[in-house]
PDB file of C-alpha atoms in Angstrom:
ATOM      1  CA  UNK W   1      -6.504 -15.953  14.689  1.00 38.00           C
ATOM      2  CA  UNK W   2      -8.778 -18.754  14.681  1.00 37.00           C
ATOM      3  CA  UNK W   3      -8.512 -21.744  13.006  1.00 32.00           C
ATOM      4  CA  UNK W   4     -12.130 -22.814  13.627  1.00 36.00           C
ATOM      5  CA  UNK W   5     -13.710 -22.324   9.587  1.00 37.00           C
ATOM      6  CA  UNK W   6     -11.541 -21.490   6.378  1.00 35.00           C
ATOM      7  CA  UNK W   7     -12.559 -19.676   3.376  1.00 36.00           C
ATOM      8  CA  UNK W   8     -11.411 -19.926   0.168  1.00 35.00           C
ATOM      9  CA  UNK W   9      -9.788 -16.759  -1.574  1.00 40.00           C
ATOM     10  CA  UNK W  10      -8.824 -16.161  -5.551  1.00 35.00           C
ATOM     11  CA  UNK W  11      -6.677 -12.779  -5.258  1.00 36.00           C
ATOM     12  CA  UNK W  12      -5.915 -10.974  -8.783  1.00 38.00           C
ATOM     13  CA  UNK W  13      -4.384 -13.862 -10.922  1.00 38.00           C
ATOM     14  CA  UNK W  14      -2.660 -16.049  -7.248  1.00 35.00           C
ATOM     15  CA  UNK W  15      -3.231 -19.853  -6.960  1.00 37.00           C
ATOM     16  CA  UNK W  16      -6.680 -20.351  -4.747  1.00 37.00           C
ATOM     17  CA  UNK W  17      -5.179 -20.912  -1.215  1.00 44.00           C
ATOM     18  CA  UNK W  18      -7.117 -22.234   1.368  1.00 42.00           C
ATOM     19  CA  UNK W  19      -6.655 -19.703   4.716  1.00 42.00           C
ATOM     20  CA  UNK W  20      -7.764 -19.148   7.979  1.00 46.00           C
ATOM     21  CA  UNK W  21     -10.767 -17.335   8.940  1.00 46.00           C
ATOM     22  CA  UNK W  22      -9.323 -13.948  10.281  1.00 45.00           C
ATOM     23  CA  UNK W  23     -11.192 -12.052  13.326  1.00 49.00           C
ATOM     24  CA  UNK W  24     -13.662  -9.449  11.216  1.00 50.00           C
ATOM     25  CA  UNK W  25     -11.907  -6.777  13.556  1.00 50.00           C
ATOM     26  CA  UNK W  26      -8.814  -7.642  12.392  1.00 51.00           C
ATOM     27  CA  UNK W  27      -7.058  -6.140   8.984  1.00 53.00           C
ATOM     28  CA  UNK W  28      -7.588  -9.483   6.962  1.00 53.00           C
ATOM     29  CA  UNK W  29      -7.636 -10.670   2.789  1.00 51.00           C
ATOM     30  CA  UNK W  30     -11.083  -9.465   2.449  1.00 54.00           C
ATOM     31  CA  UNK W  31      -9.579  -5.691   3.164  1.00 57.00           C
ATOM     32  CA  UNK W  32      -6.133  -6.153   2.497  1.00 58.00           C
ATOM     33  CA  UNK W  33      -6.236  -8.910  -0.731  1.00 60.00           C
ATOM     34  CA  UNK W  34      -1.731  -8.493  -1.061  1.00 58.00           C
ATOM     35  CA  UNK W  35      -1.708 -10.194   2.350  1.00 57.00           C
ATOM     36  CA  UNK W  36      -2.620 -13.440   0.005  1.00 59.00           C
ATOM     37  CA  UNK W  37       1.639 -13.110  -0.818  1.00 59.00           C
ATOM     38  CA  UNK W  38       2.767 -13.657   2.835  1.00 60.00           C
ATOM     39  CA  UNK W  39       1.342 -17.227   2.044  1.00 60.00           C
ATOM     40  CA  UNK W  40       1.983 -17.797  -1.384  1.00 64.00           C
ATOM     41  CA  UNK W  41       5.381 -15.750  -1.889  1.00 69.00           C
ATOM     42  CA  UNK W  42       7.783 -16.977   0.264  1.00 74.00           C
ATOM     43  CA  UNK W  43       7.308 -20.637  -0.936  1.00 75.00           C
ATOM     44  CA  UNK W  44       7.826 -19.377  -4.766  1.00 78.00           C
ATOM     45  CA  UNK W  45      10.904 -17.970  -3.906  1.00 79.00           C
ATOM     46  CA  UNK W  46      12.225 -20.851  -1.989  1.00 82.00           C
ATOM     47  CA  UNK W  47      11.175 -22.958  -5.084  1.00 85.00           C
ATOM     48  CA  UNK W  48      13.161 -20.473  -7.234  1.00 86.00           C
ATOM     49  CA  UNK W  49      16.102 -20.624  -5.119  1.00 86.00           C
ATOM     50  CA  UNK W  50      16.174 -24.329  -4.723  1.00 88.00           C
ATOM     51  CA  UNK W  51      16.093 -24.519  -8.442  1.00 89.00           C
ATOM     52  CA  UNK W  52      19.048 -21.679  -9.322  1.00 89.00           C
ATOM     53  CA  UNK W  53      21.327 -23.440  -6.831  1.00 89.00           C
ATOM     54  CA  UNK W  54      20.766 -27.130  -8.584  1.00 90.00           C
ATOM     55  CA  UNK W  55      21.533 -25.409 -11.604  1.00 91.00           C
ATOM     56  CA  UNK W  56      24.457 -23.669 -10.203  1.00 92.00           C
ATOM     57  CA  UNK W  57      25.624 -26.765  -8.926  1.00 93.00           C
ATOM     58  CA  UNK W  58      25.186 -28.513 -12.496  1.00 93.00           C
ATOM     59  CA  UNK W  59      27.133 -25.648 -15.067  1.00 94.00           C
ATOM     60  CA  UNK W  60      30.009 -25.711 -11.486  1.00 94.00           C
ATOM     61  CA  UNK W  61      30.100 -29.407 -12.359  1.00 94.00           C
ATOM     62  CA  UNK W  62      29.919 -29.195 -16.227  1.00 94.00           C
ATOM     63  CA  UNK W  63      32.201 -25.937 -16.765  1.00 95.00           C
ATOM     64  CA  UNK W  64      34.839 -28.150 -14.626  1.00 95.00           C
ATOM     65  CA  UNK W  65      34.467 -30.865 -16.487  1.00 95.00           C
ATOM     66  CA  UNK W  66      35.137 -29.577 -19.586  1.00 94.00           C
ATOM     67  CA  UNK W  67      37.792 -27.203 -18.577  1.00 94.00           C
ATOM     68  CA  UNK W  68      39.809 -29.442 -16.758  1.00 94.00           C
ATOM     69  CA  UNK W  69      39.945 -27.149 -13.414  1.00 93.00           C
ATOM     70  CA  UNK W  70      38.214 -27.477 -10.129  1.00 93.00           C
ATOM     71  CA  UNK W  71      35.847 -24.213  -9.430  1.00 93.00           C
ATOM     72  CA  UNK W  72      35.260 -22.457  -6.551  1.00 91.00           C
ATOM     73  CA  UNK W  73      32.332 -24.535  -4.495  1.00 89.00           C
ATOM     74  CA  UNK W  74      28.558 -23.235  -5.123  1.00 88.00           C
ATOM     75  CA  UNK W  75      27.205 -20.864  -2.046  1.00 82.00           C
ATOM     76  CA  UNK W  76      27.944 -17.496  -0.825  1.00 83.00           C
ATOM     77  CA  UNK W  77      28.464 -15.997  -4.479  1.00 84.00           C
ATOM     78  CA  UNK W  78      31.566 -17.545  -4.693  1.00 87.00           C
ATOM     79  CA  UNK W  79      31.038 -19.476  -7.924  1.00 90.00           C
ATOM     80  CA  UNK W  80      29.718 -16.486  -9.651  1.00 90.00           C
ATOM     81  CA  UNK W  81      32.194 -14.083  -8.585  1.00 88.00           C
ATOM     82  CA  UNK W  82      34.988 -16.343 -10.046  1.00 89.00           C
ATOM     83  CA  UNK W  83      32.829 -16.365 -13.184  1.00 93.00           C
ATOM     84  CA  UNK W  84      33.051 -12.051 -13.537  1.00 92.00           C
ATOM     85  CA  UNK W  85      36.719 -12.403 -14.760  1.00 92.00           C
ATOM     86  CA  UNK W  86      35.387 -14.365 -17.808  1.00 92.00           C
ATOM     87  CA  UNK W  87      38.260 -16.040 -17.887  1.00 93.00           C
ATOM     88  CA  UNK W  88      36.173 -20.015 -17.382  1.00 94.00           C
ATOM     89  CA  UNK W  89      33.902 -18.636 -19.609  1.00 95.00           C
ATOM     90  CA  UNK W  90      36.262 -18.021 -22.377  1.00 95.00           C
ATOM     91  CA  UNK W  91      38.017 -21.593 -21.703  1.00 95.00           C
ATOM     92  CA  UNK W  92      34.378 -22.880 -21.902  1.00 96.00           C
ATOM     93  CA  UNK W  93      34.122 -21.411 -25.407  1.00 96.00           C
ATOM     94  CA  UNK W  94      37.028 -22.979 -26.404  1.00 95.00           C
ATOM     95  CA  UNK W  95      36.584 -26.052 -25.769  1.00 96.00           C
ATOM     96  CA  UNK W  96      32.905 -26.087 -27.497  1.00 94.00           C
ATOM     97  CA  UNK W  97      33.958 -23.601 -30.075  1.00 95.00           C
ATOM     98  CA  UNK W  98      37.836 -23.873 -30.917  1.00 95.00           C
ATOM     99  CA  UNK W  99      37.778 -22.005 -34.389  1.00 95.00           C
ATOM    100  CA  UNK W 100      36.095 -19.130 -32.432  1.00 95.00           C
ATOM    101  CA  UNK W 101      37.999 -18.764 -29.431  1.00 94.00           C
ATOM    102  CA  UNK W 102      41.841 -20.228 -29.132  1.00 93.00           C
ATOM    103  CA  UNK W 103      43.107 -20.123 -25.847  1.00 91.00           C
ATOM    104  CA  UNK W 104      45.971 -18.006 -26.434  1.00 91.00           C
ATOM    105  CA  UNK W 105      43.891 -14.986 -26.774  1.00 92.00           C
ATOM    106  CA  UNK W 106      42.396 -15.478 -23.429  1.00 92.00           C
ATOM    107  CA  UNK W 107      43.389 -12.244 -21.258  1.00 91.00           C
ATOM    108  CA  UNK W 108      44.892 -13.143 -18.080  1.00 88.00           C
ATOM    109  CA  UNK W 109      44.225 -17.469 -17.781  1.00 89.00           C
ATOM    110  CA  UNK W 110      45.934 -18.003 -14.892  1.00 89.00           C
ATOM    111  CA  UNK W 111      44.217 -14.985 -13.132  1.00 86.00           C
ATOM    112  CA  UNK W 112      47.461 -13.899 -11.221  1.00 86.00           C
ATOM    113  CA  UNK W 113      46.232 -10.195 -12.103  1.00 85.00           C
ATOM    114  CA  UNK W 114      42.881 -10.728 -11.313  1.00 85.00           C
ATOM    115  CA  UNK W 115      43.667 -12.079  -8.013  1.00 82.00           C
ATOM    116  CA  UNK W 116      46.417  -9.046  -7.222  1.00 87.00           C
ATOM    117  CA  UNK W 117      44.363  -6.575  -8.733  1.00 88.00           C
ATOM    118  CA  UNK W 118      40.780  -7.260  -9.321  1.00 84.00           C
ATOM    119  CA  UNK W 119      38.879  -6.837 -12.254  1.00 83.00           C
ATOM    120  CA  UNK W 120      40.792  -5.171 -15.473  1.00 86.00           C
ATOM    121  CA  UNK W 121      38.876  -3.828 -18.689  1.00 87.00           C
ATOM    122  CA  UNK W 122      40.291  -6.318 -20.668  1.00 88.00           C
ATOM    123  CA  UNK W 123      38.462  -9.001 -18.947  1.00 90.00           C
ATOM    124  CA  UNK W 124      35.947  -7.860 -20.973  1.00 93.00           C
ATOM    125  CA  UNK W 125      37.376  -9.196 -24.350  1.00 93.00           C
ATOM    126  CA  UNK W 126      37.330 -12.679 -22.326  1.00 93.00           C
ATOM    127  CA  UNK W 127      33.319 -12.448 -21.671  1.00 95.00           C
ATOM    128  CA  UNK W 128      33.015 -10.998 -25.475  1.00 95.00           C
ATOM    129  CA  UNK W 129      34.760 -14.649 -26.547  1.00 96.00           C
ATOM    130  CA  UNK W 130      32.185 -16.590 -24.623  1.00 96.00           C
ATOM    131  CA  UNK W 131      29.210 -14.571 -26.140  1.00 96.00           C
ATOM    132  CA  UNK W 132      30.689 -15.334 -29.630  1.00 96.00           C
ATOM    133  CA  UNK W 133      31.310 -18.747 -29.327  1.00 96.00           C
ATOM    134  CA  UNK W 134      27.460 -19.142 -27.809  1.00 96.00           C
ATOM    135  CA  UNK W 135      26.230 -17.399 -30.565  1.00 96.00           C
ATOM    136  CA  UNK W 136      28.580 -19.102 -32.880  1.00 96.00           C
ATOM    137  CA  UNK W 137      26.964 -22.877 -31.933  1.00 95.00           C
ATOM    138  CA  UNK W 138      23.423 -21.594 -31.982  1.00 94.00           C
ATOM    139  CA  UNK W 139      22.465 -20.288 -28.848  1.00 94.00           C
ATOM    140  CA  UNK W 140      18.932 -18.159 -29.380  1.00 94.00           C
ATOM    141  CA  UNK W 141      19.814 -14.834 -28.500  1.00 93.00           C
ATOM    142  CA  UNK W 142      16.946 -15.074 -25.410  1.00 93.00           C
ATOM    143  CA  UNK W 143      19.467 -16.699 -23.506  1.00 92.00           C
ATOM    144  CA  UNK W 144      22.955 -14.772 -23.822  1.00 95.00           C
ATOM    145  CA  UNK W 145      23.519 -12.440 -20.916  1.00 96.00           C
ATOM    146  CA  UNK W 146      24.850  -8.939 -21.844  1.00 95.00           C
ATOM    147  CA  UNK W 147      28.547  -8.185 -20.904  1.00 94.00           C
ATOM    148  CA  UNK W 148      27.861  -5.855 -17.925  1.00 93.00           C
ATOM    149  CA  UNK W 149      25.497  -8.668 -16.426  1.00 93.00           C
ATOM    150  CA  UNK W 150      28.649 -11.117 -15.706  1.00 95.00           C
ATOM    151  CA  UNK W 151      31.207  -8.253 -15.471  1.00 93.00           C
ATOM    152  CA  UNK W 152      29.493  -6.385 -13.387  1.00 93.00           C
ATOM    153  CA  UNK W 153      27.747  -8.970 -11.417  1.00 91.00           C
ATOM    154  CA  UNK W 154      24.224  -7.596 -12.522  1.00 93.00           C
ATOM    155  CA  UNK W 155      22.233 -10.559 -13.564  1.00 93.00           C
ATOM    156  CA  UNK W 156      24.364 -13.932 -12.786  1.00 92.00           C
ATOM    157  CA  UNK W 157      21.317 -16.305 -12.515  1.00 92.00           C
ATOM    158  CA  UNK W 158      20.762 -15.022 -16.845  1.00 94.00           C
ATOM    159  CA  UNK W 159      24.362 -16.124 -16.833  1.00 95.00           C
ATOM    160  CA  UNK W 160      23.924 -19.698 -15.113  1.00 93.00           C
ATOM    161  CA  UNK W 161      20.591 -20.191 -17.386  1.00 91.00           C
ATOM    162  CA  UNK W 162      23.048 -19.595 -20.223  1.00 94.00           C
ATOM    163  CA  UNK W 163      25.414 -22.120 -19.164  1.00 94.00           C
ATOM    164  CA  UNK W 164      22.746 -24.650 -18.759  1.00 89.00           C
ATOM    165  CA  UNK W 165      21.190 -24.021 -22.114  1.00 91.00           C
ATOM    166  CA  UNK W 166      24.574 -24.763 -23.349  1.00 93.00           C
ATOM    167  CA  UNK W 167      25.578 -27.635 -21.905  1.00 90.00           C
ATOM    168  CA  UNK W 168      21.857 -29.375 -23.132  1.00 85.00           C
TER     169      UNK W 168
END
């Protein structure tokens, strides 16, 4: 590859990115136009990352806070596999929605069967509380996660965009 002249290339709806002239022998953008993502992708998705693990690191912090417990530390799923269990979500809701939630209701608060056994079915009625006590304070419904995305782990960065919309 030669660095000698640079072209400038506009590929389908991508940011103009200034690029190397490629050998014409070569397979290059003029040919193959989704080779444009090599170079543009990767630093998207870094940006995206960087910016799901500050907000991570801010509803950790603001969840513990208001709970009153230390959470598990941000990195390696950890945080959001604590967060499956809904059983900090449904102490969240009732601390910023007490007529909705009461903590008494909460299934399993100290977790001792979730951490002999694993996940139970009624955890479920703990994630349900949260979702009522979001919509409850006003939370558009754009934002609420469904019940399988926590429980089952299927969309946690929904869930942490929740949490941050709710602690604004």
């Amino acid at each position: 590859m030669a660095y000698r002249d640079c072209f400038c290339v506009n590929c389908q709806g991508y940011n103009t990115q200034l690029l190397p002239h490629l050998p014409p022998n070569s397979t290059n953008l003029y040919t193959e136009p989704w080779l444009l993502l090599f170079v543009t992708y990767p630093r998207f998705l870094l940006q995206m990352a960087y910016d799901y693990l500050c907000r991570l690191e801010e509803a950790r912090t603001w969840i513990s806070l208001c709970v009153g417990e230390e959470l598990p530390p941000v990195g390696n799923g950890v945080l959001e596999d604590s967060l499956r269990n809904g059983v900090h979500l449904a102490k969240l809701a009732a601390y910023f929605a007490p007529t909705v939630v009461q903590e008494r209701r909460i299934f399993d608060p100290e977790q001792r069967k979730y951490n002999t056994n694993g996940l139970h079915f009624r955890h479920t009625d703990n994630i349900n509380y949260f979702l009522r006590a979001a919509t409850a304070v006003g939370l558009p419904q754009v934002f609420l996660p469904e019940t399988t995305d926590i429980y089952d782990a299927k969309n946690m960065p929904r869930v942490i965009f929740c949490i941050h919309g709710l602690s604004m």
